[in-house]
Tab-separated table of C-alpha atoms in Angstrom:
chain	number	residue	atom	x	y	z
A	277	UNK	CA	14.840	9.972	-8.009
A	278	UNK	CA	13.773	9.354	-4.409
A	279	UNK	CA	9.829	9.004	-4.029
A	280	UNK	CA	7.896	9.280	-1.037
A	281	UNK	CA	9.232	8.637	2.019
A	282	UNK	CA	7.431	8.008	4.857
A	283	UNK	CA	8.065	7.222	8.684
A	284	UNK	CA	8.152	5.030	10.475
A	285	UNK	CA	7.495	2.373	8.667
A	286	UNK	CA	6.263	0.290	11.776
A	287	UNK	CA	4.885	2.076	14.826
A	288	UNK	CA	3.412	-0.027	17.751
A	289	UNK	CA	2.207	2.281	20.648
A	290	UNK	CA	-0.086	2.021	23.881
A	291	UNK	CA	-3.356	3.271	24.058
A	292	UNK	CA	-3.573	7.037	24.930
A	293	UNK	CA	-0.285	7.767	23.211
A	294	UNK	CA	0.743	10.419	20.892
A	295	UNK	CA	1.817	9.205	17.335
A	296	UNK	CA	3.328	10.985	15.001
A	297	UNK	CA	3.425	10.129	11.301
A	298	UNK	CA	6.131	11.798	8.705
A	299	UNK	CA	6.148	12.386	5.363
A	300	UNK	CA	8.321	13.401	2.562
A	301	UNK	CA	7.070	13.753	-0.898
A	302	UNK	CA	8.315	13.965	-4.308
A	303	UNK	CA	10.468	17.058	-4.843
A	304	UNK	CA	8.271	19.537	-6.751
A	305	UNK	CA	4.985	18.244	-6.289
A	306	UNK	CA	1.978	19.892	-5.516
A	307	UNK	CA	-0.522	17.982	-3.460
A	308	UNK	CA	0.137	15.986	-0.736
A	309	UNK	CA	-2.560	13.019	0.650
A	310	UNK	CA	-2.950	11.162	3.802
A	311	UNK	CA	-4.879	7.822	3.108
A	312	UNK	CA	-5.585	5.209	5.918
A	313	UNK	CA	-5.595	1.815	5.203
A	314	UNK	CA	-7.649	-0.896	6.965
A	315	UNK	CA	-9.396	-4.469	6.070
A	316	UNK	CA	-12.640	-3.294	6.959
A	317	UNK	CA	-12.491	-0.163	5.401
A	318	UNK	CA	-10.599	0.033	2.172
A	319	UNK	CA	-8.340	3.072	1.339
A	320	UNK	CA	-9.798	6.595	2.912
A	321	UNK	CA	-8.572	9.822	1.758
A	322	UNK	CA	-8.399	11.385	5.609
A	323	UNK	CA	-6.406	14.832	4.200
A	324	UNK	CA	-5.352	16.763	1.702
A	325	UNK	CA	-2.975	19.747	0.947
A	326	UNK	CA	-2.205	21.891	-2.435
A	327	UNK	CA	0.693	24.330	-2.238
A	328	UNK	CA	0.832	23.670	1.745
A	329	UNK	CA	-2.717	24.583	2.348
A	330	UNK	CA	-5.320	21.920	3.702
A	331	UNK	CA	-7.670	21.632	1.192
A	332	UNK	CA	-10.610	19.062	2.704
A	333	UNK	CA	-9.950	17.525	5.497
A	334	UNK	CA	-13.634	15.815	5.597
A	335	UNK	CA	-12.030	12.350	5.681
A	336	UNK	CA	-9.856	13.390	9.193
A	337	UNK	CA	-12.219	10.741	11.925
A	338	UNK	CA	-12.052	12.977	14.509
A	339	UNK	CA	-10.403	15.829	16.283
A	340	UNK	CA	-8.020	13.262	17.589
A	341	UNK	CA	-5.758	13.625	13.995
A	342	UNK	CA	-4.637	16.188	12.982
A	343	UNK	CA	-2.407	17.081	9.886
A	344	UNK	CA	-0.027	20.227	9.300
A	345	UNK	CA	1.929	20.846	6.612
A	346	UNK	CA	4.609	23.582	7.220
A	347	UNK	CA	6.664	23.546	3.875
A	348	UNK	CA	6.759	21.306	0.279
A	349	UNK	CA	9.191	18.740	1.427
A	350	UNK	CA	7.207	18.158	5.213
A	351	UNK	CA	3.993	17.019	6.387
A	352	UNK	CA	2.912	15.140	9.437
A	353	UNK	CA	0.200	12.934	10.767
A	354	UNK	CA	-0.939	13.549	14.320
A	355	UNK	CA	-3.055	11.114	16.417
A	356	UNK	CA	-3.684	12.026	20.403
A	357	UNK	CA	-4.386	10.077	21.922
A	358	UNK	CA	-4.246	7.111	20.001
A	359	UNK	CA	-7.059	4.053	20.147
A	360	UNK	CA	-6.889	0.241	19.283
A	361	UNK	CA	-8.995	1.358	16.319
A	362	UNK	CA	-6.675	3.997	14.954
A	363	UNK	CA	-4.627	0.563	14.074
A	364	UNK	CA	-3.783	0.948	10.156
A	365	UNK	CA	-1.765	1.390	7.647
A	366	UNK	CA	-1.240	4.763	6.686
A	367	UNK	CA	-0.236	6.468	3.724
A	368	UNK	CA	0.960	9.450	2.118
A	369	UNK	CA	0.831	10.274	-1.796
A	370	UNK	CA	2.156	13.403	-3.808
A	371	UNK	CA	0.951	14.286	-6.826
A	372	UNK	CA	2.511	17.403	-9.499
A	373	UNK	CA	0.242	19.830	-10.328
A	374	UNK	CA	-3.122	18.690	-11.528
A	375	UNK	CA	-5.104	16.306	-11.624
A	376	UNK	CA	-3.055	13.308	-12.488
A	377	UNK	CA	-2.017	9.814	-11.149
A	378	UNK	CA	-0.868	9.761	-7.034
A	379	UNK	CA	2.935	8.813	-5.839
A	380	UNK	CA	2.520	6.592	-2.645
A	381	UNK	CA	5.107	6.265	0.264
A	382	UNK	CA	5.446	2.386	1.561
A	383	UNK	CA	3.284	3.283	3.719
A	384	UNK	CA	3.364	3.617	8.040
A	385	UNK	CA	1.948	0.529	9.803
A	386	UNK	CA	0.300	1.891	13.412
A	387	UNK	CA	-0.513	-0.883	15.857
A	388	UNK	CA	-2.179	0.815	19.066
A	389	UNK	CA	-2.326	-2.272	21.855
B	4	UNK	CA	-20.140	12.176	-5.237
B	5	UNK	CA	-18.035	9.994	-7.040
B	6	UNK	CA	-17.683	6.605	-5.636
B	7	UNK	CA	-15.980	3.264	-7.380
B	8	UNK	CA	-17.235	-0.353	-7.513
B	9	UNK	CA	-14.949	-3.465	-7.435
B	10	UNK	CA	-17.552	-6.152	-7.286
B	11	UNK	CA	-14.986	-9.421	-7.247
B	12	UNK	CA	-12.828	-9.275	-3.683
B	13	UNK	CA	-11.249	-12.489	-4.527
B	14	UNK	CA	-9.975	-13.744	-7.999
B	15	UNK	CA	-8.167	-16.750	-8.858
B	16	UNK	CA	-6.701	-17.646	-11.999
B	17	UNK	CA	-3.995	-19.799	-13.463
B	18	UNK	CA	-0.372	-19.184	-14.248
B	19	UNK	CA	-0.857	-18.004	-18.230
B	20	UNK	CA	-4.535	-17.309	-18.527
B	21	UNK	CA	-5.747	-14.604	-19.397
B	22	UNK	CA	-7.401	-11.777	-16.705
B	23	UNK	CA	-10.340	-9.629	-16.342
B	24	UNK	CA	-10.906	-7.462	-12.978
B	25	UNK	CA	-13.827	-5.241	-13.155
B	26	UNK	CA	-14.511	-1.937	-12.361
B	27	UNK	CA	-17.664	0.301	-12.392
B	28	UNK	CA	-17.697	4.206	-11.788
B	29	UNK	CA	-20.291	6.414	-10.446
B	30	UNK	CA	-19.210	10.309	-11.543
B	31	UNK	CA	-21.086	13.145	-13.308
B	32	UNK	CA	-18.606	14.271	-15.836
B	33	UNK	CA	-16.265	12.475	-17.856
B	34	UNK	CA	-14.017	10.765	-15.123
B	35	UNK	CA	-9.977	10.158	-14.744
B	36	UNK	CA	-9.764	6.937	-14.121
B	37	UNK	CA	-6.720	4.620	-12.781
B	38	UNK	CA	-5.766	1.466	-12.007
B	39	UNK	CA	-3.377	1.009	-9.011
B	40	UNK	CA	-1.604	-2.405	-7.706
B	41	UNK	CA	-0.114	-2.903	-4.417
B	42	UNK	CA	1.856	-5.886	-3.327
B	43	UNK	CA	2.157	-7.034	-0.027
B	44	UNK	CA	3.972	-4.254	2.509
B	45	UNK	CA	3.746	-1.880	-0.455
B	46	UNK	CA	2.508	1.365	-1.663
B	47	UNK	CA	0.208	1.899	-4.525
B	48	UNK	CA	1.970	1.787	-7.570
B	49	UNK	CA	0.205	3.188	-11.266
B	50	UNK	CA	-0.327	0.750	-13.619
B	51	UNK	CA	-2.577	3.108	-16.465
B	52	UNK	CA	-4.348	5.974	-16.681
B	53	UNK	CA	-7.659	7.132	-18.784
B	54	UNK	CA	-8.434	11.181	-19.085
B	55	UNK	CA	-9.663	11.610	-22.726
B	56	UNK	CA	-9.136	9.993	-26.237
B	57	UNK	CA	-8.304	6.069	-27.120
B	58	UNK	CA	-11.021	4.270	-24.741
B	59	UNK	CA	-8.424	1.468	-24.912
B	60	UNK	CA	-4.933	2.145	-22.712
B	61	UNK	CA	-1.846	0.468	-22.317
B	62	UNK	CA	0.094	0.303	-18.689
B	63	UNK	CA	2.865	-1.252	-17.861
B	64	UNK	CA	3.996	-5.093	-17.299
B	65	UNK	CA	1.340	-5.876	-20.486
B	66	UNK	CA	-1.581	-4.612	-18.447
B	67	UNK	CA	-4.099	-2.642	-20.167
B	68	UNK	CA	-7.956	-1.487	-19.710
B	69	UNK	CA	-11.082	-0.071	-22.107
B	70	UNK	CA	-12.864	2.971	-20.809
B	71	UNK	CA	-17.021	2.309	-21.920
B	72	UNK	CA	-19.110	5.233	-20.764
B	73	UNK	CA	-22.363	3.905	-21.719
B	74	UNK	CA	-21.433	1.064	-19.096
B	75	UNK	CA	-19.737	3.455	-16.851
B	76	UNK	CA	-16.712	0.612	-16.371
B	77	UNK	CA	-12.981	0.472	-15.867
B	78	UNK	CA	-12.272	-3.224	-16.748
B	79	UNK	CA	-8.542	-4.153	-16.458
B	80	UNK	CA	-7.274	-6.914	-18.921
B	81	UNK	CA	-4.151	-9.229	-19.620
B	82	UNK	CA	-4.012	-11.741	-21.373
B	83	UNK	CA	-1.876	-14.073	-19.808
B	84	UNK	CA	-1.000	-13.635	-16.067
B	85	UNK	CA	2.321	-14.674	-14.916
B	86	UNK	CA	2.971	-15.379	-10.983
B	87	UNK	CA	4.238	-12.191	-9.747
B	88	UNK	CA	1.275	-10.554	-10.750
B	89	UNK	CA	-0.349	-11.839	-7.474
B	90	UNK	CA	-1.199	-8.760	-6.055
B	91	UNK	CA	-4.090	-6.446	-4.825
B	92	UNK	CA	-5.245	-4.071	-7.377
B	93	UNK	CA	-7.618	-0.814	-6.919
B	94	UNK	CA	-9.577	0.844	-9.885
B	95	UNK	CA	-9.638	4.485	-8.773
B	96	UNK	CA	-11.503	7.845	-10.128
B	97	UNK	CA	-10.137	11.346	-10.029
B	98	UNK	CA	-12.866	14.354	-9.243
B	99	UNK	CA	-11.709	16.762	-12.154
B	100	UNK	CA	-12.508	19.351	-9.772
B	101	UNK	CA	-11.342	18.890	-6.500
B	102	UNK	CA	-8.808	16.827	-7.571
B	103	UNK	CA	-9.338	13.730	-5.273
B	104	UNK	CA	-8.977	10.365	-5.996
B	105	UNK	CA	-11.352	7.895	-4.388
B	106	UNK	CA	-10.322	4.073	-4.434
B	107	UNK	CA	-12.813	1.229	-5.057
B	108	UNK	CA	-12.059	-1.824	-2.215
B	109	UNK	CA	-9.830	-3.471	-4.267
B	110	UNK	CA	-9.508	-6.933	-5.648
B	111	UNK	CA	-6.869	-9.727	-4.099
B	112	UNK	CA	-5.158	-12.093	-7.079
B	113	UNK	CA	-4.189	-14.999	-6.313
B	114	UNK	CA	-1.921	-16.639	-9.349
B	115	UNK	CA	-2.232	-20.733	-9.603
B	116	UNK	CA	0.967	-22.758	-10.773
């Protein structure tokens, strides 16, 4: 079975560019995450969907990101414009209904110059 | 809010001795609790799971961890480490609730010959 898929896998953009993150997850799961990556930071939930719907987007830094998700098998991660500190890796997880154990992509590594 | 502690960043051990990475919880109800690893230019992969019963768990490649409320900890064992389990690996806790996960810092093993 295919698991998350996420890209690009390696992004490097100029500052004050749009980026656009993709996601696919698991076939017939429920939730979706967005988690950012960083040394100084750890992992940080930034989004979160069940069945579609954005659930708590508290973690999203700013109104710079933004995150849609227009079906089950589609979600995206918006940043405009992009900053040297928006540099990250960034992933997506599914999850089945529930409360159980999160599928991560391989993740989308943003460099912003 | 729930929030994880990983108090060792760094950890070195040597090829066949046995591990112990630590993990301390902060939630008001009995927690879900995980333990995730990631290798380098990888996602988070599950290595075991605690929601209710046996306070000891098994995971997978001989990995497993004891659940002690009263000490509100995680630990993750093995006991004998083998080189490819270099690797960075994150306690987490799942809000019953909401159905977040939030990720402790993580800890970085480093496997002598």
């Amino acid at each position: 079975d295919a698991g998350v898929i996420q890209s690009p896998r390696h992004e490097v953009t100029e500052m004050g560019q749009e980026v656009t993150l993709r996601c696919k997850p698991i076939s017939g799961h429920n939730s979706l995450f967005w988690y950012r990556q960083t040394m100084m930071r750890g992992l940080e939930l930034l989004i979160y969907f069940n069945n579609n719907v954005p659930i708590d987007d508290s973690g999203m830094p700013e109104d710079r990101f933004s995150a849609k998700m227009p079906n089950a098998s589609f979600s995206t991660l918006k940043i405009q414009p992009s900053e040297p500190r928006d540099s990250a890796v960034y992933f997506c997880a599914s999850r089945p209904q529930g409360v159980g154990e999160l599928f991560f992509g391989e993740g989308s590594r943003l460099t912003v110059l | 809010a729930q929030s994880v502690t990983q108090p060792d960043i760094h950890i070195t051990v040597s090829e066949g001795a046995s591990l112990e990475l630590r993990c301390n919880y902060s939630y008001g109800a009995t927690p879900y609790l995980f333990w995730y690893v990631q290798s380098p230019g990888q996602g988070l992969q599950l290595l075991l799971k605690y929601f209710s019963g046996d306070t000891l768990v098994q995971g997978i490649k001989g990995f497993e961890a004891e659940f002690k409320r009263s000490q509100s900890s995680f630990n993750l064992r093995k006991p004998s480490v083998h080189w490819s389990d270099a690797a960075e690996y994150f306690c987490a806790v799942g809000d019953t609730n909401a159905g977040k996960s939030t990720f402790g810092d993580g800890t970085t093993l480093t496997v002598k010959p």
